[in-house]
Short mmCIF file of C-alpha atoms and ligand atoms in Angstrom, two decimals:
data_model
loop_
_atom_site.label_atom_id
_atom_site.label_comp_id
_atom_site.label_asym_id
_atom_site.label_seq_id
_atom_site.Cartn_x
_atom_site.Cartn_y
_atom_site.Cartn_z
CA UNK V 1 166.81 177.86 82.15
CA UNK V 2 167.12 181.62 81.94
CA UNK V 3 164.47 183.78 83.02
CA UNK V 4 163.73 185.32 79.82
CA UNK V 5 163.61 181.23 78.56
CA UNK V 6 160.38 180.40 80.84
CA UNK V 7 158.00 182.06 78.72
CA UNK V 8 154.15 181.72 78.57
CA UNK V 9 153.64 179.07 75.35
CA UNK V 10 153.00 180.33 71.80
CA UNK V 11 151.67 177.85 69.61
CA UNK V 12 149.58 176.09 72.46
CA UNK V 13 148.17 179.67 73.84
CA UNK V 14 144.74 179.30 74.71
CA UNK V 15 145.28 175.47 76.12
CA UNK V 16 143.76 176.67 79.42
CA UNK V 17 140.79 178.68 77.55
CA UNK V 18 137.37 176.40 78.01
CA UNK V 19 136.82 174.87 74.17
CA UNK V 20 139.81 176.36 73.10
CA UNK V 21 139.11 174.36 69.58
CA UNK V 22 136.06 176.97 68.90
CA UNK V 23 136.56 179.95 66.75
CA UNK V 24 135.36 182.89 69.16
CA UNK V 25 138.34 181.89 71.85
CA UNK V 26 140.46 181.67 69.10
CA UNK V 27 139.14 185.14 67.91
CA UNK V 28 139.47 186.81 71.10
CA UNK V 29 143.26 185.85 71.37
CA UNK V 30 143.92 187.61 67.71
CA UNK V 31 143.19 184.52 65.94
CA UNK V 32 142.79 185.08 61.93
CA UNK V 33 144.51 188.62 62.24
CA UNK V 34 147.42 187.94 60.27
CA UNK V 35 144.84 186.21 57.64
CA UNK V 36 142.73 189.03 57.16
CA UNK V 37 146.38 191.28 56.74
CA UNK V 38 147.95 188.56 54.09
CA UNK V 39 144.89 189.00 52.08
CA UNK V 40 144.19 192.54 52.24
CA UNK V 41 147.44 193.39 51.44
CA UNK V 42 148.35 190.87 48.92
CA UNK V 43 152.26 191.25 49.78
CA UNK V 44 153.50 187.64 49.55
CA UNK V 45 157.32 188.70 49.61
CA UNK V 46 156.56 190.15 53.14
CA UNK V 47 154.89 187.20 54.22
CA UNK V 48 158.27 185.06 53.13
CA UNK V 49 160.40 187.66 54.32
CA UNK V 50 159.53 187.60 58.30
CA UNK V 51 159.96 183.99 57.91
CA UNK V 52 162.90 183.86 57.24
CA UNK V 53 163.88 186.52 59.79
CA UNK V 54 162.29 184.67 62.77
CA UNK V 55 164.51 181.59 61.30
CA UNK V 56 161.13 179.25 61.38
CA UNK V 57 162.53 175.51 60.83
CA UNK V 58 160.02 172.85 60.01
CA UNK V 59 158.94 170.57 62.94
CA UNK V 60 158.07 167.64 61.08
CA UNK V 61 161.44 165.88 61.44
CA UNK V 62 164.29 167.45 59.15
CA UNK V 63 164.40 171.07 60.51
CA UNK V 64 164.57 172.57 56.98
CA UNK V 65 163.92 176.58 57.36
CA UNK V 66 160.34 177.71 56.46
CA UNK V 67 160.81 180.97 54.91
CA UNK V 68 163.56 179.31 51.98
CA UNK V 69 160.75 176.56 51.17
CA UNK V 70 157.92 179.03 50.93
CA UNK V 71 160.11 181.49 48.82
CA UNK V 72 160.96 177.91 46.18
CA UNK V 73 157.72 177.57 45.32
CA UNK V 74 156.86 181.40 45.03
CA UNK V 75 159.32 181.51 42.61
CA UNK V 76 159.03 178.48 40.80
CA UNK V 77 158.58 178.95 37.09
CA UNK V 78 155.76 176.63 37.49
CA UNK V 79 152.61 178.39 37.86
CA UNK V 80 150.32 175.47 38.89
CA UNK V 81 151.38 175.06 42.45
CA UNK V 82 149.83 172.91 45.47
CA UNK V 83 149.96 172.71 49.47
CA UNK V 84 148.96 169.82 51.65
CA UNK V 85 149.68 170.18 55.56
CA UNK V 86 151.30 166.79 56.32
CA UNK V 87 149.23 165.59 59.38
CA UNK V 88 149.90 162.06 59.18
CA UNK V 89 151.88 161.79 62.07
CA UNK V 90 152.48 157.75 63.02
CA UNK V 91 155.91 158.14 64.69
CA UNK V 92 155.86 155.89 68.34
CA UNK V 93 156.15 158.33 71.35
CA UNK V 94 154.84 161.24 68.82
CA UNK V 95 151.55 163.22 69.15
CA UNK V 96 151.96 166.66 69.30
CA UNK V 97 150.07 167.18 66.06
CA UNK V 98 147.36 165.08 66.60
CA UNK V 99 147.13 167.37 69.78
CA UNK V 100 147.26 170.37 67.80
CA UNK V 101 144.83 169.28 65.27
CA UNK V 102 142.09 169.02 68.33
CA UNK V 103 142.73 171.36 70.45
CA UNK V 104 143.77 174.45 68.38
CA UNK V 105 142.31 173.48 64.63
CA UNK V 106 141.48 177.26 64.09
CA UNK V 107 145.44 177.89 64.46
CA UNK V 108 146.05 175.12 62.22
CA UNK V 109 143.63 176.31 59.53
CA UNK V 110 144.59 180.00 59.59
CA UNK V 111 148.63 178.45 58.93
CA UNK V 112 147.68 176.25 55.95
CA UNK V 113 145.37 179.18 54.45
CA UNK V 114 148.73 182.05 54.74
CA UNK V 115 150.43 179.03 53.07
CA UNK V 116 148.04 178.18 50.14
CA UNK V 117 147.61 181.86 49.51
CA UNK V 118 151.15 182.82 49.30
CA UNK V 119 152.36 180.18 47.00
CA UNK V 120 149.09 180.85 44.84
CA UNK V 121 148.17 176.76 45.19
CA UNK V 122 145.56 175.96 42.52
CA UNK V 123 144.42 172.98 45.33
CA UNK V 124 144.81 172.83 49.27
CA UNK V 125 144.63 169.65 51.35
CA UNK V 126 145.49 168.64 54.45
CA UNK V 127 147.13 164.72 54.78
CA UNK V 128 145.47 163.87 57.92
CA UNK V 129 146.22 160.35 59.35
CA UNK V 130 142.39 158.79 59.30
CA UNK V 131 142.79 157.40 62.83
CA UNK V 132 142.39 160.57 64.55
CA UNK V 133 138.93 161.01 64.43
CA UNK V 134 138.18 163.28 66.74
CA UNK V 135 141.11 165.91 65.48
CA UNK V 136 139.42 165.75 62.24
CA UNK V 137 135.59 166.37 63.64
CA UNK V 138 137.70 169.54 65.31
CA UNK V 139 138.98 170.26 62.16
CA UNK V 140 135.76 170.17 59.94
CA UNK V 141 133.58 172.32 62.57
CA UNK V 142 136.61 174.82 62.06
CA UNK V 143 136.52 174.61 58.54
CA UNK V 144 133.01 175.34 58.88
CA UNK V 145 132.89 178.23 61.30
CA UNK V 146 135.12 179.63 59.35
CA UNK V 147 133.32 179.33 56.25
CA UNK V 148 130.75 180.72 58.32
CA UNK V 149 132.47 184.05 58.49
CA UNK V 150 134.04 184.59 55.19
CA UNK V 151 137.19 183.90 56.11
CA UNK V 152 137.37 180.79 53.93
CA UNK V 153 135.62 179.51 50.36
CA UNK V 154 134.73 181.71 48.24
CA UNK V 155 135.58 185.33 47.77
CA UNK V 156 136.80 185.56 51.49
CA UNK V 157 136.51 188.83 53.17
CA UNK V 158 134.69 189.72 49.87
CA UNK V 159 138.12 190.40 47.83
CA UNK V 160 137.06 187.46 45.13
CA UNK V 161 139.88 185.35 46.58
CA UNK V 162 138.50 181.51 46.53
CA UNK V 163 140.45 179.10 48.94
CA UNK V 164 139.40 176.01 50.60
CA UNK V 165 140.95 173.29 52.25
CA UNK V 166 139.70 169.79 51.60
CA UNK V 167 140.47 166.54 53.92
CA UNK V 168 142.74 164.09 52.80
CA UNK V 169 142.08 160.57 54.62
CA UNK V 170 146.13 159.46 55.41
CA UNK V 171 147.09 155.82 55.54
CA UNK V 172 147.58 155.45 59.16
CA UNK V 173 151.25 154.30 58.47
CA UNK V 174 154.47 155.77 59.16
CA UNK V 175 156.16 155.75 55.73
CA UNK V 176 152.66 157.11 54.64
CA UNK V 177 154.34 160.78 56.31
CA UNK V 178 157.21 160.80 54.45
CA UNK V 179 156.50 163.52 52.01
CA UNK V 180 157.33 162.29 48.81
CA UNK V 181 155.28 158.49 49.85
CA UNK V 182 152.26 160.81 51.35
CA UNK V 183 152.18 162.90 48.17
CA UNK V 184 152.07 159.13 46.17
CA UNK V 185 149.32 157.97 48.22
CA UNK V 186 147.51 160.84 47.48
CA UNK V 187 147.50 160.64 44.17
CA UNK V 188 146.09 156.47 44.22
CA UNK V 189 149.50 154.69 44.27
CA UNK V 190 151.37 152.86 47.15
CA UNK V 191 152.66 154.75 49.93
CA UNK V 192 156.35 154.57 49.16
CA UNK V 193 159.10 157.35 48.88
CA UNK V 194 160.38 158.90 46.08
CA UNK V 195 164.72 158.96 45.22
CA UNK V 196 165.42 162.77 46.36
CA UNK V 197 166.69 164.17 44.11
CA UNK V 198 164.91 164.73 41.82
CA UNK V 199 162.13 164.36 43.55
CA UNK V 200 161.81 167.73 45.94
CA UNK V 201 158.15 168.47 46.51
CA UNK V 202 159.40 172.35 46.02
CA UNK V 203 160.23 170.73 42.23
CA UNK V 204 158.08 167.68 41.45
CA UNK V 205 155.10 167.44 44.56
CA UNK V 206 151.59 166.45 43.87
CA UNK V 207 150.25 165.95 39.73
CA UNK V 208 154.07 166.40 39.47
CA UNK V 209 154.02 170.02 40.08
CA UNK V 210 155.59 172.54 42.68
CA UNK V 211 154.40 171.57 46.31
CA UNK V 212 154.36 173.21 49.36
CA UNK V 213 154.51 170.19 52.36
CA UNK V 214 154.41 171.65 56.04
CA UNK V 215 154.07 170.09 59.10
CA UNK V 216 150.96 170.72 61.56
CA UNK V 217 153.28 172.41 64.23
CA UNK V 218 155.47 174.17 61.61
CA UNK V 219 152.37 175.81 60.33
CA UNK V 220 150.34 176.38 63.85
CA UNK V 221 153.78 178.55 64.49
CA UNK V 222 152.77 180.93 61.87
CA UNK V 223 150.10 183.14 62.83
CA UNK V 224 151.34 184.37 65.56
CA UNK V 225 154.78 185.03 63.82
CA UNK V 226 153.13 187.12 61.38
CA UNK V 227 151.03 188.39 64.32
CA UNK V 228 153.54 189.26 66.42
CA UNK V 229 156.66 189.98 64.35
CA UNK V 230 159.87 187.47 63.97
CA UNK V 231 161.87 189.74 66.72
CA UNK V 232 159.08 188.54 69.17
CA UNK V 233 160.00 184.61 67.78
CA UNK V 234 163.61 184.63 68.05
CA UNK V 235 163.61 186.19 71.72
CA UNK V 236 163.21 182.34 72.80
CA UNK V 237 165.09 179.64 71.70
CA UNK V 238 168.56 179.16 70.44
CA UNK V 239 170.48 181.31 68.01
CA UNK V 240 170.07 178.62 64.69
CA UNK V 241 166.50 177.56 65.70
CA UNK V 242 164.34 180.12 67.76
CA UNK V 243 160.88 179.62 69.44
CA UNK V 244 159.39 177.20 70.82
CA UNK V 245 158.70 173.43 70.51
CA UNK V 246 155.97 170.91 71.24
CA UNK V 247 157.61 168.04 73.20
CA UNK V 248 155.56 164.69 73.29
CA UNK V 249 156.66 162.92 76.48
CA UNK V 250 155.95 159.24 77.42
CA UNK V 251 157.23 156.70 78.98
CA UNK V 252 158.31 156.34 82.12
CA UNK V 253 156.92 159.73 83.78
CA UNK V 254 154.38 160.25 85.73
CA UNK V 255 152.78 163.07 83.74
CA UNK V 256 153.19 162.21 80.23
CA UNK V 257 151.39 164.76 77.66
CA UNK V 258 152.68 167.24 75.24
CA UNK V 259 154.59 170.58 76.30
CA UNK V 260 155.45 173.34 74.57
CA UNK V 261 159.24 174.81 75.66
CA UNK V 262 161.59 176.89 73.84
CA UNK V 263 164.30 175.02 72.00
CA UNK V 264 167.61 174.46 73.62
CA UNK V 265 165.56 173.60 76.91
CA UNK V 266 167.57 170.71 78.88
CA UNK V 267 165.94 167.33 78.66
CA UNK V 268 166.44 167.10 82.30
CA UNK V 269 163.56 169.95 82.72
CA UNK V 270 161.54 168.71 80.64
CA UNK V 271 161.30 164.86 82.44
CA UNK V 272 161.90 166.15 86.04
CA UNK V 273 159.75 169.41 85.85
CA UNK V 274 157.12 168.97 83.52
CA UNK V 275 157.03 165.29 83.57
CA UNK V 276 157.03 164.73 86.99
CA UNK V 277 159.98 162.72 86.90
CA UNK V 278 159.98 158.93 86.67
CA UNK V 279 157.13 156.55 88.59
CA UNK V 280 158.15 154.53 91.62
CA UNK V 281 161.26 157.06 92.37
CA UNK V 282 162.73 154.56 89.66
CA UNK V 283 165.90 155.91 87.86
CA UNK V 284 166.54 156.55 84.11
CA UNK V 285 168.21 154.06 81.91
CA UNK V 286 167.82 155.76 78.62
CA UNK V 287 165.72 158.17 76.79
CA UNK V 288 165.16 158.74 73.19
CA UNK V 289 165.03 162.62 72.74
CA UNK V 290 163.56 162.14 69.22
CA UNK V 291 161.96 159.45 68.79
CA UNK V 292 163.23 155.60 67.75
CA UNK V 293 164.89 156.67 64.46
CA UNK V 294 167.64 158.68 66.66
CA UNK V 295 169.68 157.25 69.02
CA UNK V 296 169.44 157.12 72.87
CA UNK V 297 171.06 159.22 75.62
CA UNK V 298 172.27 158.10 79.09
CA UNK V 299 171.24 159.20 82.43
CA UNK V 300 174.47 161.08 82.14
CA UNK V 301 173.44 163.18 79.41
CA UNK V 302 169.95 164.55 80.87
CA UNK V 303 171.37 168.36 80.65
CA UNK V 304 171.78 168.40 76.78
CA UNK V 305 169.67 171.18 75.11
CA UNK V 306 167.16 170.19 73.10
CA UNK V 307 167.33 171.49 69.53
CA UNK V 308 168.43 170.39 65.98
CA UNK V 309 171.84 171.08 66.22
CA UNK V 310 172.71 170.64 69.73
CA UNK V 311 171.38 166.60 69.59
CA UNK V 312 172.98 166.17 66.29
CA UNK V 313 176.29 167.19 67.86
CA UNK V 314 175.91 165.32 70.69
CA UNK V 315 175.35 161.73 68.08
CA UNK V 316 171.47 161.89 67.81
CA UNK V 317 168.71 164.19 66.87
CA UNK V 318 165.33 165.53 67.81
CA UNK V 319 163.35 164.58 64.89
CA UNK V 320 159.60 165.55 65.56
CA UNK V 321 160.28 165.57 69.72
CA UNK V 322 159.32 162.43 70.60
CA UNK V 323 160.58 161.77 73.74
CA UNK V 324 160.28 158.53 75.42
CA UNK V 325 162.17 157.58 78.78
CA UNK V 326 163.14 154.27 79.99
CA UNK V 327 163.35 153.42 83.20
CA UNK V 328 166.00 151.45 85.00
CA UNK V 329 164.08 148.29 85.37
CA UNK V 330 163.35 148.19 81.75
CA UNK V 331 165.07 145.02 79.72
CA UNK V 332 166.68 146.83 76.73
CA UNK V 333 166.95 144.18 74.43
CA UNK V 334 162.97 144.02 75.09
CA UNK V 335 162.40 147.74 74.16
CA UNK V 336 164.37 147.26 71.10
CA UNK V 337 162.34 144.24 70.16
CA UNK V 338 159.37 146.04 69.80
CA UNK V 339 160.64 148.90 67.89
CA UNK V 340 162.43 146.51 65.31
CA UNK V 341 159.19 145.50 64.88
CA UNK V 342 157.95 148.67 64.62
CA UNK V 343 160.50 149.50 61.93
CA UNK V 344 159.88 145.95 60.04
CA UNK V 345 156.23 146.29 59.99
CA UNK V 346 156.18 149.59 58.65
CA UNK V 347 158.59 149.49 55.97
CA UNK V 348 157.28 149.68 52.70
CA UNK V 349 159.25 147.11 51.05
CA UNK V 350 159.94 148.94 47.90
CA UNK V 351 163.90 149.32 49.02
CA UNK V 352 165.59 145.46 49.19
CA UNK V 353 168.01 146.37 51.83
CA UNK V 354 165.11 148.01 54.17
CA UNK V 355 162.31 145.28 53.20
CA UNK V 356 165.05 142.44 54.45
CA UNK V 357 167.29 144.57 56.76
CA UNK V 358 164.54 145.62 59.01
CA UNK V 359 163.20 142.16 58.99
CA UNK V 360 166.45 140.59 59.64
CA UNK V 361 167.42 142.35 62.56
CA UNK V 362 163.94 142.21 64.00
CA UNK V 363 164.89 138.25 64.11
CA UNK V 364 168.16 138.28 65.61
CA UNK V 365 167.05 140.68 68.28
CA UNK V 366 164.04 138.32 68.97
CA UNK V 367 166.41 135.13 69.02
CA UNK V 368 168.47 137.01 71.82
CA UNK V 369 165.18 138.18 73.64
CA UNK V 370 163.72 134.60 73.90
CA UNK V 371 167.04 133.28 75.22
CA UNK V 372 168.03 131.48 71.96
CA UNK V 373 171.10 133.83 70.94
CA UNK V 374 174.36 133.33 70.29
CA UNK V 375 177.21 135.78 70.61
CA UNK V 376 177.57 135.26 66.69
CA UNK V 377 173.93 136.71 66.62
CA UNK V 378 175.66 139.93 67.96
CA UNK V 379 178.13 140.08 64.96
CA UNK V 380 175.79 139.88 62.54
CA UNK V 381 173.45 142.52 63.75
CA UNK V 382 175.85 144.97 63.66
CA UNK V 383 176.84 143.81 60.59
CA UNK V 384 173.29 144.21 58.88
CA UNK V 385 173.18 147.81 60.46
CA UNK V 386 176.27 148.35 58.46
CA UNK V 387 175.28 146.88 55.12
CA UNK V 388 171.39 148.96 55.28
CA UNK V 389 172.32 152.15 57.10
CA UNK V 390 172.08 154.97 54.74
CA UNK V 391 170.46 152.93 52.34
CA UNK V 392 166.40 153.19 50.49
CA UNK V 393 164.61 156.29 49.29
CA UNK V 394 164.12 157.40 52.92
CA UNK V 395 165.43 156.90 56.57
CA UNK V 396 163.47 153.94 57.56
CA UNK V 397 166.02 151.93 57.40
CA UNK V 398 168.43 154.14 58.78
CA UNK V 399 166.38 154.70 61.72
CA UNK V 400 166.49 150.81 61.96
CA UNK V 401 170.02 150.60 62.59
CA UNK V 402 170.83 152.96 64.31
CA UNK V 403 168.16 151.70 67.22
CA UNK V 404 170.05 148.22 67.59
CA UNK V 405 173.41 149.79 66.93
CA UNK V 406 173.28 152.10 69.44
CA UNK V 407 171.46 149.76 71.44
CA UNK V 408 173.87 147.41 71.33
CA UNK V 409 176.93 150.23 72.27
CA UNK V 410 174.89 151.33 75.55
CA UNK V 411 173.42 148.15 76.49
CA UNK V 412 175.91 144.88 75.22
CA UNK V 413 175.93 143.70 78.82
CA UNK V 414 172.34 143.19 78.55
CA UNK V 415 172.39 141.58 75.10
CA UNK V 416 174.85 139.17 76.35
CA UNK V 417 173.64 138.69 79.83
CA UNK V 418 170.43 137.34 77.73
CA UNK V 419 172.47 135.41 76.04
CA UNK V 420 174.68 133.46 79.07
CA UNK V 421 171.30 132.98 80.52
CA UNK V 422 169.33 131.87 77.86
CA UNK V 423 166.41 133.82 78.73
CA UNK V 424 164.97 137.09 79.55
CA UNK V 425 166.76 138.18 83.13
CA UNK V 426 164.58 141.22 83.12
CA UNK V 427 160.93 141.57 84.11
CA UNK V 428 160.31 144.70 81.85
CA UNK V 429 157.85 146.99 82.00
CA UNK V 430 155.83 148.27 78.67
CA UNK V 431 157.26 152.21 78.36
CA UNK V 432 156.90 153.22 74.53
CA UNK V 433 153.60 154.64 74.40
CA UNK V 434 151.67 156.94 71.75
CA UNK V 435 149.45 158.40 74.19
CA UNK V 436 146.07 160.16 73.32
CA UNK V 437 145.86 163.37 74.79
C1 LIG L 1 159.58 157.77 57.60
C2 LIG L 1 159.21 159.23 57.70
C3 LIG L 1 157.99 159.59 58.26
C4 LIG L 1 157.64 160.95 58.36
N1 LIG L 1 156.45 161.28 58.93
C5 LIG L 1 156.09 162.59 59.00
C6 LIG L 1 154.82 162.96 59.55
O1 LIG L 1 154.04 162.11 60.00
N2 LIG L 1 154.51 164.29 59.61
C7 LIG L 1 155.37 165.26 59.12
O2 LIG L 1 155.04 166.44 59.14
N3 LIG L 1 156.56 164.93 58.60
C8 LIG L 1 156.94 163.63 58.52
N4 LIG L 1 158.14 163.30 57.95
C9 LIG L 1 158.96 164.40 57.40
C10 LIG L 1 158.40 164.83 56.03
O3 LIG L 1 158.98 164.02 55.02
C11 LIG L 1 158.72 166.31 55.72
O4 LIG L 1 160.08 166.56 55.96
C12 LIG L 1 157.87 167.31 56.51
O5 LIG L 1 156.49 167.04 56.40
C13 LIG L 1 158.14 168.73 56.00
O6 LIG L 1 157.47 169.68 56.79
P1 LIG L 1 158.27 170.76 57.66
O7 LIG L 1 159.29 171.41 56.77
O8 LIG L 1 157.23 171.71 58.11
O9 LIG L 1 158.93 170.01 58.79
C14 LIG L 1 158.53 161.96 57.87
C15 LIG L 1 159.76 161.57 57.31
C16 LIG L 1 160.10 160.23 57.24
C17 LIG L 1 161.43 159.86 56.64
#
């Protein structure tokens, strides 16, 4: 990493600061600054317009740039507009937001009230997944000592602007985060994604209206962007996707935790240098750089920058940044196993080739784990990843196949090594974690 790439962290400044959740810390650092300029000045255009020059891209999974989303629902025709935060995160090996959400709620809040206020919402909510209970006592004394300031609720900073956010209890599953099934749940049906297009929250979100649907990091980055300026953003990073990124690392490391690094930072720094590097001097069989829906990387690979586009070139992706490592005792077929599962259990069942793909491969890969495969077995897995991939209302399924087909590409020998045997040859150890922090 350059020298001007080791920066001190941005959206997780403060982290050393005692009770860095409270609102005087948060104060002292500049905290609610840019808040107290976005509604003095009333100039929403501006607001849009350094977005889009610092190049924000959402860090909820798809990368899609901030400042063009914001701007969509500014301009929408529509005058009855909404924003929710999507906090539901459920994702295995991800939980940077929950870590956000406790440790720097005041950063969170000020990002979601810039958001409601510059597409005019009528409502704000955050989706916050109801299993992170102590995030969301965080959250609510923040809401609160905010309140207690005027900087929220009614006629803030005594201009007569009225804003509040209220607390959406999330499902607790991981389809529940999709946007379009989050923005279902919250108005009393099932969970389950919507056919896009037409269904764009920017077009048709919540009460069928234009939505605005960030992510927890995506908005904790803008504060200080609007604090700061976008030239100060785009100084880190890589050309296409500047600042910085909140990594969730588990697995086999000995420090697993979140850490914040500009994008395009090798995956080798991040697992030898902040992560310690991998227990028991052990080597590295794989590692997902983000998360289970994307596929795997070799030991070989470790020096591939992490961003959007670099990991999509290079046949995967980094999704929300979940990175999990696997080390070289690890029985693939094992790992894979339990995020089959994973995928099976927490489809929705509303799209026939997910509800019975997912399910169908979780089988076969169980058959082969027990020692009760067949080299047929094999066939027909990849064939199911065929038949589903790119199939269903979102990328569930997708996800699903593209874990046991890439899988099966890096680790056959295993598969069928399991299968001459007829049982496990592996005594594997348990590395996909979603860690508390
Ligand atoms: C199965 C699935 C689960 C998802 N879960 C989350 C989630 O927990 N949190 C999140 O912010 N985005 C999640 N997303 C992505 C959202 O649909 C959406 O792209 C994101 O909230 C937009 O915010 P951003 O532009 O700030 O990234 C998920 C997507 C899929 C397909």
């Amino acid at each position: 990493m350059s020298e001007s790439q080791t920066i001190a962290p941005r959206v997780l400044a403060g982290g050393i600061e005692k009770e860095p959740w409270k609102i005087e810390p948060y104060i002292r650092r500049g905290g609610y600054e840019a808040w107290k300029t976005c509604v003095l000045k009333e100039d929403r255009e501006s607001i849009i317009a350094v977005l889009k020059h610092a190049h924000l891209r959402g860090r909820g999974g798809a990368g899609f740039p901030t400042g063009i989303k914001w701007e969509k629902v500014y301009n929408h025709r529509v005058k009855e507009r909404y924003f929710v935060c999507n906090a539901g995160e459920h994702e295995p090996g991800t939980f940077k937001d929950r870590y956000l959400i406790k440790h720097h709620p005041h950063q969170l809040l000020e990002g979601c009230l810039i958001g409601a206020f510059t597409v005019h919402a009528k409502k704000s909510f955050i989706y916050l997944n109801a299993e992170f209970k102590e995030a969301r006592a965080n959250f609510e004394q923040a809401i609160e000592e905010a309140r207690s300031k005027g900087l929220i609720g009614k006629n803030i900073m005594g201009t007569g602007l009225d804003l509040d956010i209220e607390i959406f209890d999330g499902h607790g599953s991981y389809v529940a985060g999709e946007e379009t099934a989050m923005l279902e749940s919250m108005q009393g049906r099932p969970a389950q994604p919507k056919q896009k297009p037409p269904f764009y929250p920017t077009e048709f979100g919540l009460y069928g209206k234009p939505t605005l649907v960030n992510n927890v990091e995506t908005l904790s980055h803008i504060p200080a962007i609007l604090r700061n300026g976008a030239g100060w953003f785009i100084q880190v990073g890589t050309e296409k996707t500047p600042g910085t990124m909140l990594f969730s690392l588990s697995g086999a490391v000995n420090r697993p935790g979140v850490y914040e690094l500009p994008m395009g930072t090798p995956i080798r720094y991040l697992i030898e240098d902040c992560g310690g590097g991998i227990p028991e001097g052990r080597g590295i069989k794989a590692v997902f750089p983000g998360g289970p829906s994307f596929a795997m990387i070799g030991p070989d690979q470790l020096d591939l920058p992490m961003d959007f586009d670099s990991l999509k070139k290079a046949g995967t992706g980094l999704g929300s940044a979940g990175v999990i490592v696997i080390d070289d005792s690890a029985c693939m077929v094992a790992q894979t196993l339990k995020l089959s599962k994973f995928f099976e259990v927490e489809s929705c069942g509303q799209c026939p080739p997910c509800r019975i793909g997912t399910g169908e491969l979780a089988k076969l890969v169980e058959k082969i784990e027990q020692g009760n495969g067949t080299q047929k077995d094999l066939d027909q897995m990849l064939q199911i990843c065929g038949f589903v991939k790119g199939t269903g209302f979102c990328t569930l399924v997708t996800g699903a196949s593209i874990l046991v087909q890439n899988s099966l590409r890096l680790f056959k020998h295993e598969y069928e090594e399991h299968i001459k045997q007829q049982q496990c040859p592996f005594h594997s150890t348990a590395t996909v974690t979603d860690k508390e922090q």
